[in-house]
Amino acid sequence: MLLIPAIDLKDGHCVRLKQGAMDDATVFSEEPAAMARHWIAQGARRLHLVDLNGAFAGKPKNEPAIKAILKEVGDEIPVQLGGGIRDLDTIERCLDDGISYVIIGTAAVKNPGFLHDACGAFPGHIIVGLDAKEGKVAVDGWSKMTGHDVIDLAKKFEDYGVEAIIYTDIGRDGMMSGVNVDATVKLAQALRIPVIASGGIASIKDVKDLCAVQDEGIMGAITGRAIYEGKLDFQKAQAEADKLSGR
């Protein structure tokens, strides 16, 4: 079980939002590259970057901060990036810059043809982020609910050749109310590709709960606010996950 620190970027700073609200951001660092180095030092084996401005604008907006992080990380660990990635040229540029996995969210739901093309052009590098509430998918920075069932969409995208699904329970993200294990397991059981859990991880108990079901197809979990506010000790949590995973 991989614990993946989130570095959410807004106006060049590392922040966390509550339930995706851009006007409810807490700035945790004005040096995102230094934050990336910190998590690597704590034992992170992958980083999760989100360009929050990009997610709302529909195109990347934090490229200087992202490039600074990539320069700091080098080839040490993979970095995945989401937020405002809506065309093949942007994907190519991200991969050329050193991003390992590109996360497509809203564009995958609104324009499945684009996702299909992306999987064909960049096999092994495309992850889909599905944000859902009560089993239904949300888009546009969580501002709009759709009628799409999250499992049905994930199965369709699996057939396209995506590498993994990041599943976020948007009712819990940034609220530290505990991860929605049941919904995450239900999705993972329906797929052959791995699922990465996201949203609500608050304590070592959540890590243990996910480790207990990882064999259902859950490869990792993204964690943000809890590790920034010190509610979850990242280094200890990853060590515990490794122990429970038999590493």
mmCIF file of C-alpha atoms in Angstrom:
data_model
loop_
_atom_site.group_PDB
_atom_site.id
_atom_site.type_symbol
_atom_site.label_atom_id
_atom_site.label_comp_id
_atom_site.label_asym_id
_atom_site.label_seq_id
_atom_site.Cartn_x
_atom_site.Cartn_y
_atom_site.Cartn_z
ATOM 1 C CA MET A 1 0.000 0.000 0.000
ATOM 2 C CA LEU A 2 1.515 3.221 -1.234
ATOM 3 C CA LEU A 3 0.825 6.414 0.697
ATOM 4 C CA ILE A 4 1.047 9.347 -1.698
ATOM 5 C CA PRO A 5 1.462 12.885 -0.326
ATOM 6 C CA ALA A 6 -0.609 15.478 -2.141
ATOM 7 C CA ILE A 7 0.879 18.815 -3.126
ATOM 8 C CA ASP A 8 -2.026 20.995 -4.202
ATOM 9 C CA LEU A 9 -0.881 24.131 -6.007
ATOM 10 C CA LYS A 10 -2.746 27.444 -5.958
ATOM 11 C CA ASP A 11 -1.064 30.670 -7.088
ATOM 12 C CA GLY A 12 2.331 28.946 -6.809
ATOM 13 C CA HIS A 13 1.801 27.899 -3.187
ATOM 14 C CA CYS A 14 1.163 24.520 -1.581
ATOM 15 C CA VAL A 15 -2.386 24.601 -0.161
ATOM 16 C CA ARG A 16 -5.260 22.368 0.911
ATOM 17 C CA LEU A 17 -8.917 23.001 0.162
ATOM 18 C CA LYS A 18 -11.997 21.855 2.021
ATOM 19 C CA GLN A 19 -14.337 19.948 -0.297
ATOM 20 C CA GLY A 20 -12.761 21.600 -3.328
ATOM 21 C CA ALA A 21 -13.708 25.168 -2.384
ATOM 22 C CA MET A 22 -11.104 27.531 -3.878
ATOM 23 C CA ASP A 23 -12.063 30.277 -1.402
ATOM 24 C CA ASP A 24 -11.423 27.930 1.539
ATOM 25 C CA ALA A 25 -7.697 27.306 1.019
ATOM 26 C CA THR A 26 -5.095 26.879 3.741
ATOM 27 C CA VAL A 27 -1.541 27.737 2.630
ATOM 28 C CA PHE A 28 0.906 25.180 4.023
ATOM 29 C CA SER A 29 4.027 26.217 2.141
ATOM 30 C CA GLU A 30 5.180 28.939 -0.207
ATOM 31 C CA GLU A 31 7.971 26.634 -1.429
ATOM 32 C CA PRO A 32 6.343 23.596 -3.084
ATOM 33 C CA ALA A 33 9.723 22.183 -4.198
ATOM 34 C CA ALA A 34 10.932 22.190 -0.597
ATOM 35 C CA MET A 35 7.713 20.438 0.391
ATOM 36 C CA ALA A 36 8.379 17.770 -2.235
ATOM 37 C CA ARG A 37 11.869 17.235 -0.796
ATOM 38 C CA HIS A 38 10.377 16.976 2.699
ATOM 39 C CA TRP A 39 8.013 14.162 1.707
ATOM 40 C CA ILE A 40 10.755 12.258 -0.090
ATOM 41 C CA ALA A 41 12.862 12.531 3.062
ATOM 42 C CA GLN A 42 9.892 11.122 4.980
ATOM 43 C CA GLY A 43 9.831 8.048 2.734
ATOM 44 C CA ALA A 44 7.340 8.964 0.003
ATOM 45 C CA ARG A 45 7.633 6.743 -3.069
ATOM 46 C CA ARG A 46 5.299 8.798 -5.269
ATOM 47 C CA LEU A 47 3.969 12.376 -5.241
ATOM 48 C CA HIS A 48 0.527 13.613 -6.255
ATOM 49 C CA LEU A 49 0.405 17.144 -7.694
ATOM 50 C CA VAL A 50 -2.761 19.072 -8.436
ATOM 51 C CA ASP A 51 -2.819 22.358 -10.331
ATOM 52 C CA LEU A 52 -5.907 23.819 -8.663
ATOM 53 C CA ASN A 53 -5.920 26.997 -10.746
ATOM 54 C CA GLY A 54 -5.559 24.810 -13.818
ATOM 55 C CA ALA A 55 -8.494 22.631 -12.818
ATOM 56 C CA PHE A 56 -10.758 25.673 -12.803
ATOM 57 C CA ALA A 57 -9.198 27.407 -15.823
ATOM 58 C CA GLY A 58 -9.063 24.288 -18.005
ATOM 59 C CA LYS A 59 -5.354 24.692 -18.720
ATOM 60 C CA PRO A 60 -2.172 24.503 -16.599
ATOM 61 C CA LYS A 61 -1.532 27.591 -14.478
ATOM 62 C CA ASN A 62 1.198 26.537 -12.014
ATOM 63 C CA GLU A 63 3.891 25.383 -14.424
ATOM 64 C CA PRO A 64 6.800 27.235 -12.722
ATOM 65 C CA ALA A 65 6.010 25.549 -9.386
ATOM 66 C CA ILE A 66 5.540 22.164 -11.076
ATOM 67 C CA LYS A 67 8.869 22.472 -12.910
ATOM 68 C CA ALA A 68 10.603 23.451 -9.660
ATOM 69 C CA ILE A 69 9.204 20.322 -7.996
ATOM 70 C CA LEU A 70 10.301 18.125 -10.887
ATOM 71 C CA LYS A 71 13.788 19.621 -10.785
ATOM 72 C CA GLU A 72 13.959 18.896 -7.058
ATOM 73 C CA VAL A 73 12.649 15.322 -7.405
ATOM 74 C CA GLY A 74 14.660 14.348 -10.490
ATOM 75 C CA ASP A 75 14.437 10.613 -11.149
ATOM 76 C CA GLU A 76 14.045 9.660 -7.474
ATOM 77 C CA ILE A 77 10.327 8.856 -7.472
ATOM 78 C CA PRO A 78 7.390 9.071 -9.899
ATOM 79 C CA VAL A 79 5.242 12.202 -9.901
ATOM 80 C CA GLN A 80 1.614 12.268 -11.024
ATOM 81 C CA LEU A 81 -0.143 15.488 -12.034
ATOM 82 C CA GLY A 82 -3.750 16.522 -12.480
ATOM 83 C CA GLY A 83 -5.613 19.775 -13.016
ATOM 84 C CA GLY A 84 -6.554 21.421 -16.287
ATOM 85 C CA ILE A 85 -5.184 18.733 -18.606
ATOM 86 C CA ARG A 86 -7.561 18.866 -21.549
ATOM 87 C CA ASP A 87 -5.534 18.169 -24.721
ATOM 88 C CA LEU A 88 -2.810 15.899 -26.089
ATOM 89 C CA ASP A 89 -0.264 18.709 -26.430
ATOM 90 C CA THR A 90 -0.505 19.448 -22.711
ATOM 91 C CA ILE A 91 -0.015 15.765 -21.876
ATOM 92 C CA GLU A 92 3.043 15.578 -24.108
ATOM 93 C CA ARG A 93 4.513 18.687 -22.510
ATOM 94 C CA CYS A 94 3.927 17.310 -18.993
ATOM 95 C CA LEU A 95 5.586 13.995 -19.828
ATOM 96 C CA ASP A 96 8.504 15.775 -21.511
ATOM 97 C CA ASP A 97 8.962 17.863 -18.353
ATOM 98 C CA GLY A 98 9.311 14.692 -16.286
ATOM 99 C CA ILE A 99 5.793 13.895 -15.063
ATOM 100 C CA SER A 100 5.337 10.100 -14.881
ATOM 101 C CA TYR A 101 1.533 9.938 -14.866
ATOM 102 C CA VAL A 102 -0.993 12.462 -16.111
ATOM 103 C CA ILE A 103 -4.361 12.513 -14.363
ATOM 104 C CA ILE A 104 -7.403 13.330 -16.466
ATOM 105 C CA GLY A 105 -10.583 14.162 -14.573
ATOM 106 C CA THR A 106 -13.328 16.394 -15.932
ATOM 107 C CA ALA A 107 -12.126 16.008 -19.525
ATOM 108 C CA ALA A 108 -12.424 12.204 -19.283
ATOM 109 C CA VAL A 109 -16.082 12.500 -18.331
ATOM 110 C CA LYS A 110 -17.007 15.286 -20.726
ATOM 111 C CA ASN A 111 -14.903 14.144 -23.669
ATOM 112 C CA PRO A 112 -14.307 10.370 -23.583
ATOM 113 C CA GLY A 113 -12.896 10.524 -27.108
ATOM 114 C CA PHE A 114 -10.024 12.672 -25.827
ATOM 115 C CA LEU A 115 -9.296 10.130 -23.086
ATOM 116 C CA HIS A 116 -9.353 7.311 -25.628
ATOM 117 C CA ASP A 117 -6.878 9.193 -27.826
ATOM 118 C CA ALA A 118 -4.662 9.964 -24.829
ATOM 119 C CA CYS A 119 -4.480 6.299 -23.807
ATOM 120 C CA GLY A 120 -3.549 5.382 -27.373
ATOM 121 C CA ALA A 121 -0.905 8.098 -27.704
ATOM 122 C CA PHE A 122 0.648 7.741 -24.236
ATOM 123 C CA PRO A 123 0.096 4.158 -23.053
ATOM 124 C CA GLY A 124 1.035 3.501 -19.445
ATOM 125 C CA HIS A 125 0.968 7.189 -18.510
ATOM 126 C CA ILE A 126 -2.734 8.014 -18.159
ATOM 127 C CA ILE A 127 -4.650 7.875 -14.885
ATOM 128 C CA VAL A 128 -8.293 8.917 -14.560
ATOM 129 C CA GLY A 129 -9.492 10.812 -11.530
ATOM 130 C CA LEU A 130 -13.130 10.129 -10.709
ATOM 131 C CA ASP A 131 -14.660 12.333 -8.052
ATOM 132 C CA ALA A 132 -17.961 11.070 -6.753
ATOM 133 C CA LYS A 133 -20.632 11.630 -4.154
ATOM 134 C CA GLU A 134 -23.086 8.856 -3.334
ATOM 135 C CA GLY A 135 -21.900 6.906 -6.379
ATOM 136 C CA LYS A 136 -22.407 9.707 -8.918
ATOM 137 C CA VAL A 137 -19.551 11.519 -10.664
ATOM 138 C CA ALA A 138 -18.857 15.249 -10.248
ATOM 139 C CA VAL A 139 -16.961 17.470 -12.701
ATOM 140 C CA ASP A 140 -15.572 21.012 -13.022
ATOM 141 C CA GLY A 141 -13.766 21.158 -9.704
ATOM 142 C CA TRP A 142 -16.681 19.335 -8.056
ATOM 143 C CA SER A 143 -19.015 22.231 -8.852
ATOM 144 C CA LYS A 144 -21.351 20.119 -11.027
ATOM 145 C CA MET A 145 -22.861 16.701 -10.377
ATOM 146 C CA THR A 146 -23.521 14.398 -13.327
ATOM 147 C CA GLY A 147 -25.840 11.428 -13.614
ATOM 148 C CA HIS A 148 -22.945 9.090 -14.418
ATOM 149 C CA ASP A 149 -22.471 6.052 -12.204
ATOM 150 C CA VAL A 150 -18.847 5.922 -11.058
ATOM 151 C CA ILE A 151 -18.447 2.147 -11.577
ATOM 152 C CA ASP A 152 -19.940 2.198 -15.081
ATOM 153 C CA LEU A 153 -17.624 5.032 -16.138
ATOM 154 C CA ALA A 154 -14.563 3.411 -14.576
ATOM 155 C CA LYS A 155 -15.223 0.163 -16.469
ATOM 156 C CA LYS A 156 -15.499 2.067 -19.738
ATOM 157 C CA PHE A 157 -12.224 3.886 -19.089
ATOM 158 C CA GLU A 158 -10.523 0.631 -18.093
ATOM 159 C CA ASP A 159 -11.340 -0.676 -21.575
ATOM 160 C CA TYR A 160 -9.653 2.395 -23.058
ATOM 161 C CA GLY A 161 -6.383 1.382 -21.363
ATOM 162 C CA VAL A 162 -6.017 3.769 -18.422
ATOM 163 C CA GLU A 163 -3.328 2.811 -15.916
ATOM 164 C CA ALA A 164 -5.345 3.335 -12.724
ATOM 165 C CA ILE A 165 -8.358 5.121 -11.254
ATOM 166 C CA ILE A 166 -8.051 7.700 -8.482
ATOM 167 C CA TYR A 167 -11.311 7.606 -6.574
ATOM 168 C CA THR A 168 -12.188 10.616 -4.434
ATOM 169 C CA ASP A 169 -15.202 10.768 -2.165
ATOM 170 C CA ILE A 170 -15.840 14.494 -2.432
ATOM 171 C CA GLY A 171 -18.061 14.506 0.621
ATOM 172 C CA ARG A 172 -14.988 13.659 2.696
ATOM 173 C CA ASP A 173 -12.037 15.315 0.958
ATOM 174 C CA GLY A 174 -10.196 17.774 3.156
ATOM 175 C CA MET A 175 -12.603 17.075 6.027
ATOM 176 C CA MET A 176 -10.477 14.399 7.755
ATOM 177 C CA SER A 177 -13.652 12.428 8.419
ATOM 178 C CA GLY A 178 -12.222 9.042 7.455
ATOM 179 C CA VAL A 179 -11.872 7.381 4.066
ATOM 180 C CA ASN A 180 -14.916 5.786 2.418
ATOM 181 C CA VAL A 181 -13.535 2.245 2.441
ATOM 182 C CA ASP A 182 -16.758 0.527 1.350
ATOM 183 C CA ALA A 183 -17.199 2.648 -1.776
ATOM 184 C CA THR A 184 -13.506 2.328 -2.661
ATOM 185 C CA VAL A 185 -13.597 -1.466 -2.313
ATOM 186 C CA LYS A 186 -16.790 -1.706 -4.341
ATOM 187 C CA LEU A 187 -15.139 0.172 -7.199
ATOM 188 C CA ALA A 188 -11.892 -1.810 -6.987
ATOM 189 C CA GLN A 189 -13.769 -5.123 -7.066
ATOM 190 C CA ALA A 190 -15.475 -4.099 -10.307
ATOM 191 C CA LEU A 191 -12.164 -3.354 -12.086
ATOM 192 C CA ARG A 192 -9.008 -5.143 -13.209
ATOM 193 C CA ILE A 193 -6.856 -2.016 -12.997
ATOM 194 C CA PRO A 194 -5.761 -0.652 -9.595
ATOM 195 C CA VAL A 195 -7.623 1.967 -7.619
ATOM 196 C CA ILE A 196 -5.957 4.748 -5.630
ATOM 197 C CA ALA A 197 -8.070 5.961 -2.712
ATOM 198 C CA SER A 198 -8.407 9.675 -2.028
ATOM 199 C CA GLY A 199 -10.394 11.917 0.262
ATOM 200 C CA GLY A 200 -10.792 11.946 4.012
ATOM 201 C CA ILE A 201 -7.729 10.038 5.249
ATOM 202 C CA ALA A 202 -7.378 11.255 8.814
ATOM 203 C CA SER A 203 -5.514 8.729 10.929
ATOM 204 C CA ILE A 204 -3.454 5.577 11.083
ATOM 205 C CA LYS A 205 -6.769 3.710 11.425
ATOM 206 C CA ASP A 206 -7.724 4.748 7.882
ATOM 207 C CA VAL A 207 -4.367 3.452 6.629
ATOM 208 C CA LYS A 208 -4.889 0.135 8.424
ATOM 209 C CA ASP A 209 -8.469 -0.134 7.117
ATOM 210 C CA LEU A 210 -7.242 0.313 3.535
ATOM 211 C CA CYS A 211 -4.364 -2.120 4.019
ATOM 212 C CA ALA A 212 -6.889 -4.720 5.166
ATOM 213 C CA VAL A 213 -8.660 -4.547 1.790
ATOM 214 C CA GLN A 214 -5.757 -3.757 -0.529
ATOM 215 C CA ASP A 215 -5.929 -7.224 -2.086
ATOM 216 C CA GLU A 216 -9.246 -6.167 -3.642
ATOM 217 C CA GLY A 217 -7.192 -3.965 -5.967
ATOM 218 C CA ILE A 218 -6.351 -0.842 -3.956
ATOM 219 C CA MET A 219 -2.742 0.064 -4.671
ATOM 220 C CA GLY A 220 -2.432 3.283 -2.729
ATOM 221 C CA ALA A 221 -3.978 6.231 -0.982
ATOM 222 C CA ILE A 222 -3.484 9.962 -1.433
ATOM 223 C CA THR A 223 -3.195 11.938 1.765
ATOM 224 C CA GLY A 224 -3.157 15.698 2.248
ATOM 225 C CA ARG A 225 -4.562 17.745 5.103
ATOM 226 C CA ALA A 226 -3.890 15.093 7.777
ATOM 227 C CA ILE A 227 -0.143 14.973 7.080
ATOM 228 C CA TYR A 228 0.130 18.756 6.788
ATOM 229 C CA GLU A 229 -1.655 19.366 10.071
ATOM 230 C CA GLY A 230 0.269 16.623 11.864
ATOM 231 C CA LYS A 231 -2.770 14.422 12.534
ATOM 232 C CA LEU A 232 -1.043 11.631 10.600
ATOM 233 C CA ASP A 233 2.707 10.977 10.816
ATOM 234 C CA PHE A 234 3.544 10.157 7.207
ATOM 235 C CA GLN A 235 6.746 8.274 7.924
ATOM 236 C CA LYS A 236 5.133 6.081 10.585
ATOM 237 C CA ALA A 237 2.036 5.528 8.462
ATOM 238 C CA GLN A 238 4.036 4.360 5.435
ATOM 239 C CA ALA A 239 6.121 2.079 7.670
ATOM 240 C CA GLU A 240 2.918 0.594 9.124
ATOM 241 C CA ALA A 241 1.473 0.122 5.641
ATOM 242 C CA ASP A 242 4.659 -1.617 4.519
ATOM 243 C CA LYS A 243 4.523 -3.919 7.532
ATOM 244 C CA LEU A 244 0.865 -4.815 6.911
ATOM 245 C CA SER A 245 1.614 -5.318 3.219
ATOM 246 C CA GLY A 246 4.482 -7.670 3.990
ATOM 247 C CA ARG A 247 7.159 -5.451 2.426
#
